[in-house]
PDB file of C-alpha atoms and ligand atoms in Angstrom:
ATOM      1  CA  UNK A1026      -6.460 -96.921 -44.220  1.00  0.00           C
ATOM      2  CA  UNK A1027      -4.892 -93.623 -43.191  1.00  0.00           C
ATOM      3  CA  UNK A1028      -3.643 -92.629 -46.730  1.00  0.00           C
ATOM      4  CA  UNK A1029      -7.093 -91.203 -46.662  1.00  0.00           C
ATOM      5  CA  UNK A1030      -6.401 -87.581 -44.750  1.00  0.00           C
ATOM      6  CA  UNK A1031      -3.158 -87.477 -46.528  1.00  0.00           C
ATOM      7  CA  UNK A1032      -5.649 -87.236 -49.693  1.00  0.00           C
ATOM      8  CA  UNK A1033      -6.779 -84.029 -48.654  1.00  0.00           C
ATOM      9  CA  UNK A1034      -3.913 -82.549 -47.765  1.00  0.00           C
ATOM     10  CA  UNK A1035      -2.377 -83.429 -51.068  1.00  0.00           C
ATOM     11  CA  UNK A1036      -5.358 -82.139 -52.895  1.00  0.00           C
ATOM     12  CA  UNK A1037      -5.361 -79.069 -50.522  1.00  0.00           C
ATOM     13  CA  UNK A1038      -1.544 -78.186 -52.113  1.00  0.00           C
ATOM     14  CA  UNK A1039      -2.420 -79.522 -55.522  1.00  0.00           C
ATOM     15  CA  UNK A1040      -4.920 -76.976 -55.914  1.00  0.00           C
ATOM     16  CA  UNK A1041      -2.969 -74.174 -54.451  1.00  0.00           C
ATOM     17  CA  UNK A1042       0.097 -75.217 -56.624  1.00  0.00           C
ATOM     18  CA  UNK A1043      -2.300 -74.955 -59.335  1.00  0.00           C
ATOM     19  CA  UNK A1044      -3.776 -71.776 -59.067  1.00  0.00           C
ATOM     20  CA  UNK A1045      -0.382 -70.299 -58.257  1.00  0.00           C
ATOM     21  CA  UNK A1046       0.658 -71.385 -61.878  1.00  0.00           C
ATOM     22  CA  UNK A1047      -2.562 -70.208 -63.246  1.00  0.00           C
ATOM     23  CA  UNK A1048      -2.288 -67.161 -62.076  1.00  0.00           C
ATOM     24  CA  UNK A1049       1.467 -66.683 -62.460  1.00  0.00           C
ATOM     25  CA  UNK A1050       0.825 -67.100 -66.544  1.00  0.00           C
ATOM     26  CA  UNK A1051      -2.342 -64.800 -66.632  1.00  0.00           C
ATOM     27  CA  UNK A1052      -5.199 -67.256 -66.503  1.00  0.00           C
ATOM     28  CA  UNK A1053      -7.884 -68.083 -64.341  1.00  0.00           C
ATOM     29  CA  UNK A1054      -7.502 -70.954 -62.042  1.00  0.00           C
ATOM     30  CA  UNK A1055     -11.323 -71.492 -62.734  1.00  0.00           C
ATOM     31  CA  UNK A1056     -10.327 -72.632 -66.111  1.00  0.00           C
ATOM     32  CA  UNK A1057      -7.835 -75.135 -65.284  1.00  0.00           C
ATOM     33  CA  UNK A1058      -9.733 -78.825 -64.248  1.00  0.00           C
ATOM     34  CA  UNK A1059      -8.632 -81.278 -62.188  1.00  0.00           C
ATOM     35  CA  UNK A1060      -9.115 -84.897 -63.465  1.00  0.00           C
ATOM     36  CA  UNK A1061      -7.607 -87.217 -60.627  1.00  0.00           C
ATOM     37  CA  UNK A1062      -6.377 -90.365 -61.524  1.00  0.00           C
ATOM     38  CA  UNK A1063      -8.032 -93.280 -59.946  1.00  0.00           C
ATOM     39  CA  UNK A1064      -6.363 -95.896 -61.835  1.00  0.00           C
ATOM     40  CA  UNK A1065      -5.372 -99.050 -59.458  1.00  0.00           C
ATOM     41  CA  UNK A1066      -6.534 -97.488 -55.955  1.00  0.00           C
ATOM     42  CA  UNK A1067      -9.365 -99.059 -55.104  1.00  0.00           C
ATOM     43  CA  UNK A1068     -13.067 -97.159 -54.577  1.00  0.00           C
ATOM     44  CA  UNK A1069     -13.039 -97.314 -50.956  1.00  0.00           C
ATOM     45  CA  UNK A1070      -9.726 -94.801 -51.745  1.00  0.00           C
ATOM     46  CA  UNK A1071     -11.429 -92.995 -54.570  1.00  0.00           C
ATOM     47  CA  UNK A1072     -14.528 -92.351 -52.475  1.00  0.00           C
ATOM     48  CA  UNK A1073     -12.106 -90.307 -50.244  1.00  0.00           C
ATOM     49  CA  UNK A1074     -11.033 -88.176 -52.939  1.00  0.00           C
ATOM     50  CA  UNK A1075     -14.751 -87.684 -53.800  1.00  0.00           C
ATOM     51  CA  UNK A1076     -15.414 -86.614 -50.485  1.00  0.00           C
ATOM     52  CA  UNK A1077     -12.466 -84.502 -50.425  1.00  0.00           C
ATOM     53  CA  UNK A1078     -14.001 -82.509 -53.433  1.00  0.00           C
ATOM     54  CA  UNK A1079     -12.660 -84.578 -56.442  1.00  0.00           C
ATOM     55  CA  UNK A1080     -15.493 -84.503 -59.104  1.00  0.00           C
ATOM     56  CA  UNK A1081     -13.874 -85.076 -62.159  1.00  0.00           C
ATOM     57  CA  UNK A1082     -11.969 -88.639 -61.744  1.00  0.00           C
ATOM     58  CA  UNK A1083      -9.553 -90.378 -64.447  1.00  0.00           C
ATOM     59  CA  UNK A1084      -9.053 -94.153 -65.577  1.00  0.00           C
ATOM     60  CA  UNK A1085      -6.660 -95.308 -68.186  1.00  0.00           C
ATOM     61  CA  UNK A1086      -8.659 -99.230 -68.937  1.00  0.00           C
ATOM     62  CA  UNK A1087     -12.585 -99.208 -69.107  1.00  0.00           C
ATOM     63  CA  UNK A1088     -12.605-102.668 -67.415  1.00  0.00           C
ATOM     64  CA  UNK A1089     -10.790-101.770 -64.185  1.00  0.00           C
ATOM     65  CA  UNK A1090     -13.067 -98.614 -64.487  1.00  0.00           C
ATOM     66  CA  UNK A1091     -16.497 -99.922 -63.987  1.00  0.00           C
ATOM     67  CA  UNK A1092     -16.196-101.684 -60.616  1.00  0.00           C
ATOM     68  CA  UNK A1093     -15.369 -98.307 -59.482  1.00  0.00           C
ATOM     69  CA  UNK A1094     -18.177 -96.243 -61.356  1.00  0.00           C
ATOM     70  CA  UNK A1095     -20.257 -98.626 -60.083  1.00  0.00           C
ATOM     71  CA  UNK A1096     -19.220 -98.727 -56.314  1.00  0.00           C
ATOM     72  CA  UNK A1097     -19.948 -94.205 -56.517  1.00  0.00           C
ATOM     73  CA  UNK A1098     -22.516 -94.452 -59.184  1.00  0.00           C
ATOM     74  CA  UNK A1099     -25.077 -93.919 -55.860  1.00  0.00           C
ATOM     75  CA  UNK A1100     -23.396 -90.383 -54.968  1.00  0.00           C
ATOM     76  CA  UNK A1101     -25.348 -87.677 -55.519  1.00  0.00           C
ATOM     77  CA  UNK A1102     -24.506 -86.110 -57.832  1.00  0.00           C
ATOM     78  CA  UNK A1103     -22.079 -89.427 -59.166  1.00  0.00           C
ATOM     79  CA  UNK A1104     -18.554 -88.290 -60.347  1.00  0.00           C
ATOM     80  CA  UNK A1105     -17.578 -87.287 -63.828  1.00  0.00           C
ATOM     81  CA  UNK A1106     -15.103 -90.408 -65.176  1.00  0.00           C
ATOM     82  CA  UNK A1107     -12.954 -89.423 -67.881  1.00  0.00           C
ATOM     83  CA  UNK A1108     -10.879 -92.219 -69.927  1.00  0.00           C
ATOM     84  CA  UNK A1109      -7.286 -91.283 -70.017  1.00  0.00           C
ATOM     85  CA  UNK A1110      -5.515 -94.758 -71.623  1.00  0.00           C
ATOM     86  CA  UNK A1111      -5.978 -96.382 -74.572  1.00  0.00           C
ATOM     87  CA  UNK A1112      -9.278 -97.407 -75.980  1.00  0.00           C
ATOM     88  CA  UNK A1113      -9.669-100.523 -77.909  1.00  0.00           C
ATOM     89  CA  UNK A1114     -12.452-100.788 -79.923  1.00  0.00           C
ATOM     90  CA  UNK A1115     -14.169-103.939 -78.703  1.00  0.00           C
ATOM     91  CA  UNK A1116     -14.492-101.854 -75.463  1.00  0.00           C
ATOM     92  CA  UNK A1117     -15.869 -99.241 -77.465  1.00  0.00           C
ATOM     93  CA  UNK A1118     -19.774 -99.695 -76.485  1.00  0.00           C
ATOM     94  CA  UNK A1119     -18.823 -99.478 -72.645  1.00  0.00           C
ATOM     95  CA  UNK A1120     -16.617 -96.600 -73.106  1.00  0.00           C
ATOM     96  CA  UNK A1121     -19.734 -94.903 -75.101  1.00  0.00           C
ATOM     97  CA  UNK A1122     -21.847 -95.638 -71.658  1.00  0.00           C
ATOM     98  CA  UNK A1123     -19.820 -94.871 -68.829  1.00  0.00           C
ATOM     99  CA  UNK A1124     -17.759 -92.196 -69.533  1.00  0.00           C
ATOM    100  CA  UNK A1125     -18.006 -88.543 -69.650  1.00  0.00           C
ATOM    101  CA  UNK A1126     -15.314 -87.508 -71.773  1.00  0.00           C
ATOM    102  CA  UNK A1127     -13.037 -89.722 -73.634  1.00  0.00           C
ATOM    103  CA  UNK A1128      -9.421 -88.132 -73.906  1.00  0.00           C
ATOM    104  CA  UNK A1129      -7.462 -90.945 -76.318  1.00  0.00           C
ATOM    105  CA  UNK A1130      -8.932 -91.107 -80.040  1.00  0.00           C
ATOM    106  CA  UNK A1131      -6.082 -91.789 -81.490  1.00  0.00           C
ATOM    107  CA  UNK A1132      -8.153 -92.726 -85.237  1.00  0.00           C
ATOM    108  CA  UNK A1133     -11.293 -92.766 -87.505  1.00  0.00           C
ATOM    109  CA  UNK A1134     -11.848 -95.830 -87.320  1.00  0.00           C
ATOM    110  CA  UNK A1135     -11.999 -95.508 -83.256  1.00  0.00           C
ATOM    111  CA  UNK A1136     -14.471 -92.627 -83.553  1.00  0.00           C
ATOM    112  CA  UNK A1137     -16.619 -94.597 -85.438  1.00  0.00           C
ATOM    113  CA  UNK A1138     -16.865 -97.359 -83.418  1.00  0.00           C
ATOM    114  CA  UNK A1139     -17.327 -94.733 -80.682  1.00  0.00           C
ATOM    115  CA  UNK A1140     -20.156 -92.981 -81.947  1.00  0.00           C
ATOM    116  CA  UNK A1141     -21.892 -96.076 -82.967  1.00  0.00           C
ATOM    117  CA  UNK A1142     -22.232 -96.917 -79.754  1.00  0.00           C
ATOM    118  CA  UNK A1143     -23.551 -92.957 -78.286  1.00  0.00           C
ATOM    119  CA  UNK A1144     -27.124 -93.648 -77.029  1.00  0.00           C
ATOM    120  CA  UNK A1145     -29.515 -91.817 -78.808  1.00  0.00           C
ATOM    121  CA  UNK A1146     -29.903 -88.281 -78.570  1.00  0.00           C
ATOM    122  CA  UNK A1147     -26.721 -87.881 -76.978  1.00  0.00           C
ATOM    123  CA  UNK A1148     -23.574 -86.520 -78.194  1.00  0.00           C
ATOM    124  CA  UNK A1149     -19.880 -87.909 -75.921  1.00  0.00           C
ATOM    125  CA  UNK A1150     -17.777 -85.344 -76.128  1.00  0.00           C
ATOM    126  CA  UNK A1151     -14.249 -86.477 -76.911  1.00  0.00           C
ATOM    127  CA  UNK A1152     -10.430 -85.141 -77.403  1.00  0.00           C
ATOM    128  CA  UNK A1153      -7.968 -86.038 -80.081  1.00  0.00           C
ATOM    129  CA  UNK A1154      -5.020 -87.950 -78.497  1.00  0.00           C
ATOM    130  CA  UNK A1155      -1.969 -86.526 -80.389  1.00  0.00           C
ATOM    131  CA  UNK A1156       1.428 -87.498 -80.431  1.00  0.00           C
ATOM    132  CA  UNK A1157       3.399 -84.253 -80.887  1.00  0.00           C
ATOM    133  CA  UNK A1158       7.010 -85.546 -79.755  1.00  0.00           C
ATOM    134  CA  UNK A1159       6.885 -87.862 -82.097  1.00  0.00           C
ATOM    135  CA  UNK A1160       8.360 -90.466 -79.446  1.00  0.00           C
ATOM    136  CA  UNK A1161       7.388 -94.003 -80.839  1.00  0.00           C
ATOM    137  CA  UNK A1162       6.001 -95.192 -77.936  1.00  0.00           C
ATOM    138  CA  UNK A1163       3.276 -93.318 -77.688  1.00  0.00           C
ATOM    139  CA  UNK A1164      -0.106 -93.519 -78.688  1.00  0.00           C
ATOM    140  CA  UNK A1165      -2.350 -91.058 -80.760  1.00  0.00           C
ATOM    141  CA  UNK A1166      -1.957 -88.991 -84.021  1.00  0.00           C
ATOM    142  CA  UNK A1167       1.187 -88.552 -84.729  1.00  0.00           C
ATOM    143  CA  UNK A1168       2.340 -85.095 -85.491  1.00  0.00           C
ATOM    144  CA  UNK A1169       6.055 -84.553 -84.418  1.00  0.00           C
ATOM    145  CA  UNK A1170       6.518 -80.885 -83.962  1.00  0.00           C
ATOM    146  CA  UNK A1171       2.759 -80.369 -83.851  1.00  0.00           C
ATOM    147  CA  UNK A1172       1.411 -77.732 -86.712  1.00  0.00           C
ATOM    148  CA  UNK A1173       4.383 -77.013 -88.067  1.00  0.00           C
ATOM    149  CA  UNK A1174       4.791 -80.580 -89.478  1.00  0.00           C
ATOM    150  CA  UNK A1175       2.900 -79.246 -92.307  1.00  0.00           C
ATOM    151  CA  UNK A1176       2.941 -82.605 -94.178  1.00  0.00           C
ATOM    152  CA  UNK A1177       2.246 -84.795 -91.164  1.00  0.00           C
ATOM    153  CA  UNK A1178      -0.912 -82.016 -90.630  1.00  0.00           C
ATOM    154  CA  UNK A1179      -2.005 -82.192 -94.246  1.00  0.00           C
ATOM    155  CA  UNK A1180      -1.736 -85.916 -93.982  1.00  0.00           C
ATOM    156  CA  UNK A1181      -4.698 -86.092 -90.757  1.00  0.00           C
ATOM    157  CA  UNK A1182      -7.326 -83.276 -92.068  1.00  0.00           C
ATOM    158  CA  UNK A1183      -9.054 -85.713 -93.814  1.00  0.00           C
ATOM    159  CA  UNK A1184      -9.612 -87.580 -90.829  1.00  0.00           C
ATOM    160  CA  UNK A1185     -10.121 -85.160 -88.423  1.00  0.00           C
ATOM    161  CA  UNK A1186     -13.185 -83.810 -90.820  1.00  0.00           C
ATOM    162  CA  UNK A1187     -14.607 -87.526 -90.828  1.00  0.00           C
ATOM    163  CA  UNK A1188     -14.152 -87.089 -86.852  1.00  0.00           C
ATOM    164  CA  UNK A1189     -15.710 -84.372 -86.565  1.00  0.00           C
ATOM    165  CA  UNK A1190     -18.505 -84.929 -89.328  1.00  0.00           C
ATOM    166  CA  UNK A1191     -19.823 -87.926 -87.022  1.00  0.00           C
ATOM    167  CA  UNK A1192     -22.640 -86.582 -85.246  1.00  0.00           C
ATOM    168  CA  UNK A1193     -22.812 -88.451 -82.503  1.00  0.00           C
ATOM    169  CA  UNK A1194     -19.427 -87.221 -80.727  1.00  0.00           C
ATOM    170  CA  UNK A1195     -18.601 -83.749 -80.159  1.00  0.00           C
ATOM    171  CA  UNK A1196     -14.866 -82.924 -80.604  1.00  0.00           C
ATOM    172  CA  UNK A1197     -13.989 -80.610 -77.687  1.00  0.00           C
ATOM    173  CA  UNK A1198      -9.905 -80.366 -77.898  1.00  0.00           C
ATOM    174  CA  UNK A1199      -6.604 -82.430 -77.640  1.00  0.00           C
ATOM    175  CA  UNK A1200      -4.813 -84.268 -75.015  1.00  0.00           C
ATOM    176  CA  UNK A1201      -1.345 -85.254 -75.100  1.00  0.00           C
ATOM    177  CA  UNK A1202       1.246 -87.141 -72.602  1.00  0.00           C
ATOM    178  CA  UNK A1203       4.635 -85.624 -72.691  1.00  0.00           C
ATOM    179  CA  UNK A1204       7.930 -88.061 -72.610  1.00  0.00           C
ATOM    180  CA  UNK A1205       8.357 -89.168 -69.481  1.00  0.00           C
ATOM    181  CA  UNK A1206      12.200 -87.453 -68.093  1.00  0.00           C
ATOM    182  CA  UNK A1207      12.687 -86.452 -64.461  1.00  0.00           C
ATOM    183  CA  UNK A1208      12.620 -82.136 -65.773  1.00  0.00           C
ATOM    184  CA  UNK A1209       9.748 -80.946 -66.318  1.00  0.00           C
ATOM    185  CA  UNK A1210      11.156 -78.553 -68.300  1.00  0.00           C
ATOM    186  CA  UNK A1211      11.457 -80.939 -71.160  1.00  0.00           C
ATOM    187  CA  UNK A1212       7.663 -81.101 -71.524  1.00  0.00           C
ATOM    188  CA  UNK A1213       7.406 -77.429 -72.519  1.00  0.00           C
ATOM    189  CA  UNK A1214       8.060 -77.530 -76.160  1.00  0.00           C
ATOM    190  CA  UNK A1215       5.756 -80.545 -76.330  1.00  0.00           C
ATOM    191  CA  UNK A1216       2.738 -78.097 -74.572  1.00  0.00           C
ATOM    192  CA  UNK A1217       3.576 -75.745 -76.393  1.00  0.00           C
ATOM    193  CA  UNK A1218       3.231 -77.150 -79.929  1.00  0.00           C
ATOM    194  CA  UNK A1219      -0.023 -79.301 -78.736  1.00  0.00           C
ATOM    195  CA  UNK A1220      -1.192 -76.144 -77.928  1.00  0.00           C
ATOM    196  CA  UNK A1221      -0.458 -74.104 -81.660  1.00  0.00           C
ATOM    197  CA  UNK A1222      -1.660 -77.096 -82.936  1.00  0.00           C
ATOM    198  CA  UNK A1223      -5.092 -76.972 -81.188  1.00  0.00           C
ATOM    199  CA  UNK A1224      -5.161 -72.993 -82.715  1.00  0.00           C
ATOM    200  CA  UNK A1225      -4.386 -74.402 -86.022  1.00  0.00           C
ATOM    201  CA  UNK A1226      -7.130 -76.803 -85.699  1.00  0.00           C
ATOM    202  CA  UNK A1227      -9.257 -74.375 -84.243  1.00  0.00           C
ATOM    203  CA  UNK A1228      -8.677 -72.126 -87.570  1.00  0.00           C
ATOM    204  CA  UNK A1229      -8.974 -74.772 -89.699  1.00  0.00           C
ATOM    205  CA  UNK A1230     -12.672 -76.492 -88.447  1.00  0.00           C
ATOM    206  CA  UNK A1231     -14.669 -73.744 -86.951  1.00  0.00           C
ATOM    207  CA  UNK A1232     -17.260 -76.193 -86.524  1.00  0.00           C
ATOM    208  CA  UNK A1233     -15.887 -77.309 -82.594  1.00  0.00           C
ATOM    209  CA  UNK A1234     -15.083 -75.680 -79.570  1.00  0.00           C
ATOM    210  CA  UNK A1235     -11.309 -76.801 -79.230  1.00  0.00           C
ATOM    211  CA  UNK A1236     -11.674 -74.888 -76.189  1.00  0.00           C
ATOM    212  CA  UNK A1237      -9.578 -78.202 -74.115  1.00  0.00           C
ATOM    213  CA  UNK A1238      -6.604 -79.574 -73.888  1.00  0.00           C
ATOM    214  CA  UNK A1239      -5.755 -82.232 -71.292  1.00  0.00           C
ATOM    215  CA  UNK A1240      -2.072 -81.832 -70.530  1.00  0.00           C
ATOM    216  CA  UNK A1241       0.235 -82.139 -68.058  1.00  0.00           C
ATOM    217  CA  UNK A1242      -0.069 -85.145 -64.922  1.00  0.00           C
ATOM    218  CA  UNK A1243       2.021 -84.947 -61.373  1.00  0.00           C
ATOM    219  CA  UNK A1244       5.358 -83.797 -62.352  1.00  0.00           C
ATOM    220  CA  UNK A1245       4.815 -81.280 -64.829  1.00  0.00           C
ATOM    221  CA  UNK A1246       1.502 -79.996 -64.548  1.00  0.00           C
ATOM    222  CA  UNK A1247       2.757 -76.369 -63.397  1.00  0.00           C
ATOM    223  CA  UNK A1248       4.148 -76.252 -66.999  1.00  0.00           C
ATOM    224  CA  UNK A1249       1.256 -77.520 -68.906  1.00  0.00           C
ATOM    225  CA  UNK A1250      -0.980 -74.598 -67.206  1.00  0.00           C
ATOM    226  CA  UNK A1251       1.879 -72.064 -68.246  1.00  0.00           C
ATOM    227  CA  UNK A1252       1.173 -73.184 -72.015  1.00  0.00           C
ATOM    228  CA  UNK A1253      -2.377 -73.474 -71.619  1.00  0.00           C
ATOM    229  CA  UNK A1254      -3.793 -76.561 -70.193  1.00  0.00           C
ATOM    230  CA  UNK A1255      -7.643 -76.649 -69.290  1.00  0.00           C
ATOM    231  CA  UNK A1256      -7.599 -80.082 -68.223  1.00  0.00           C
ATOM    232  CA  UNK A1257      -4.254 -81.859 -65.863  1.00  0.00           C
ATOM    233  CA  UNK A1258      -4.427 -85.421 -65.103  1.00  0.00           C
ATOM    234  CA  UNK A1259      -2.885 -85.947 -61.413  1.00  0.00           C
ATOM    235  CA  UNK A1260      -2.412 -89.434 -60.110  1.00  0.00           C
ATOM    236  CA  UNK A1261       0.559 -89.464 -58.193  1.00  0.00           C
ATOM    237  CA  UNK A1262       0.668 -86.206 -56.366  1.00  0.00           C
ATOM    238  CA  UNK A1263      -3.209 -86.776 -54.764  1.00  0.00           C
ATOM    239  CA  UNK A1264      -2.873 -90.460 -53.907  1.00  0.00           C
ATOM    240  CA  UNK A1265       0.945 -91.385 -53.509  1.00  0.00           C
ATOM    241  CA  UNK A1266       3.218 -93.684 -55.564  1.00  0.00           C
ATOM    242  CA  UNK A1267       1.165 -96.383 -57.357  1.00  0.00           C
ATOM    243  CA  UNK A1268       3.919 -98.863 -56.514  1.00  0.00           C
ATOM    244  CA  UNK A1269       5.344 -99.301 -60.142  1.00  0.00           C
TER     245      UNK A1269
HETATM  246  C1  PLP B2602      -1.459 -92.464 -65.055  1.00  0.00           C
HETATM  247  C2  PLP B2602      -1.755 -91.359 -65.984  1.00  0.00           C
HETATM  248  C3  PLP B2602      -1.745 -90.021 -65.553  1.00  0.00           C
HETATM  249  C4  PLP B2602      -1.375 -89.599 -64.138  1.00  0.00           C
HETATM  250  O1  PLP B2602      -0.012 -89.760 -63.946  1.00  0.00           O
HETATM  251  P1  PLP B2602       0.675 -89.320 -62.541  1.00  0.00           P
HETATM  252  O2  PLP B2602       2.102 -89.345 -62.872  1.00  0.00           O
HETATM  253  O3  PLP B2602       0.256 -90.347 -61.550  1.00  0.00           O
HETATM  254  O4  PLP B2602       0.164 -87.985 -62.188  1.00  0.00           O
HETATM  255  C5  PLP B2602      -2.088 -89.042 -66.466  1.00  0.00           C
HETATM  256  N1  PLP B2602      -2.413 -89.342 -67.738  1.00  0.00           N
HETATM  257  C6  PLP B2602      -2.436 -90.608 -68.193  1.00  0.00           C
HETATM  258  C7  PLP B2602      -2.819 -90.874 -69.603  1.00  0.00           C
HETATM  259  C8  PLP B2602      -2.114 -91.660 -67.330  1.00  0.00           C
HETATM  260  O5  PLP B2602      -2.135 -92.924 -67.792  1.00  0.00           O
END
């Protein structure tokens, strides 16, 4: 398979593009992660981005997920899987088991069925999926315009205090996935108010970090740093075109 070395040289200009962006807007490139997307490459690919550094590794459906968790789960140490996609509840229970941070709780009701599921003494640490461009396609809390939607915002404190009252998850930020348009440009404003909405929240419920936000993925994640990001989500620019 000799998409393999091409991994690492992707990876090798990923990070550099990275850091340059980090840098460029003032931050450290230390606190920008890297969550590669795995989704439909198969582990013997994945294993090559493992052993081209990757540790922190993203997957949009649980099922297609745990073939591959289990095919590295003998790696010491094993890779940190992070669910990107949608969760449904009746997968809620593996999703509690396998993964180290969940990015898309989009609901209460989700979280509960989450945190039922958190083995004991444990807490999952989780981010609130939130739709901030109000596009209707997308999934997560809808705040179009982020903070500034002051009813929309009034509207989800209540559950956002359930959230974060549940004691076996640990709210650490928000994710959000921009409109998909060819300019990259376009995704600013949407960083930007995920981000102001995150320092509302922050304000608002002392009682988490909020220190993450999972933004930006292969096209615009030079912008999402620029506004903030702490976590991208790269699929495409590591392992090619997924052939969609
Ligand atoms: C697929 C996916 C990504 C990665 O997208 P690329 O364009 O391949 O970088 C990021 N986030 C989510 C939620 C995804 O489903």
């Amino acid at each position: 398979m000799h998409m393999i070395p091409k991994i690492t040289a992707n990876l090798c200009a990923l990070r550099e593009q990275m850091a340059a962006a980090a840098l460029q807007a003032g931050r450290d490139p230390a606190d920008v992660t890297l969550v590669a997307v795995t989704k439909t490459h198969p582990p013997e690919v994945v294993a090559a981005a493992v052993a081209a550094g990757m540790r922190d590794l993203g997957e949009n459906r649980v099922q297609e997920a745990l073939g591959k968790i289990a095919a590295l789960a003998h790696l010491a140490p094993p890779p940190a899987w992070h669910l990107i996609g949608h969760l449904q509840r009746n997968k809620a229970k593996l999703a509690a088991e396998h993964f180290a941070l969940v990015h898309s709780i989009d609901s209460l009701r989700l979280a509960a069925a989450l945190a039922r599921y958190v083995p004991s003494g444990r807490r999952l640490p989780i981010l609130l999926q939130c739709n901030v461009s109000g596009e209707t396609s997308k999934e997560g809390f809808t705040l179009a315009g982020g903070a500034r939607n002051q009813a929309a915002l009034d509207a989800l404190l209540p559950q956002l205090e359930a959230i974060l009252a549940l004691p076996s998850l640990e709210v650490r930020g928000l994710m959000t996935i921009a409109p998909f348009t060819d300019d990259p440009e376009a995704a600013r404003p949407h960083f930007r108010a995920l981000r102001e909405l995150r320092d509302t929240l922050a304000q608002r419920f002392p009682q988490a970090t909020w220190r993450e936000l999972s933004m930006g993925m292969s096209d615009d994640f030079a912008v999402a740093i620029a506004e903030g990001a702490t976590i991208v989500r790269v699929g495409r620019a590591i392992f090619g075109s997924r052939g969609e």
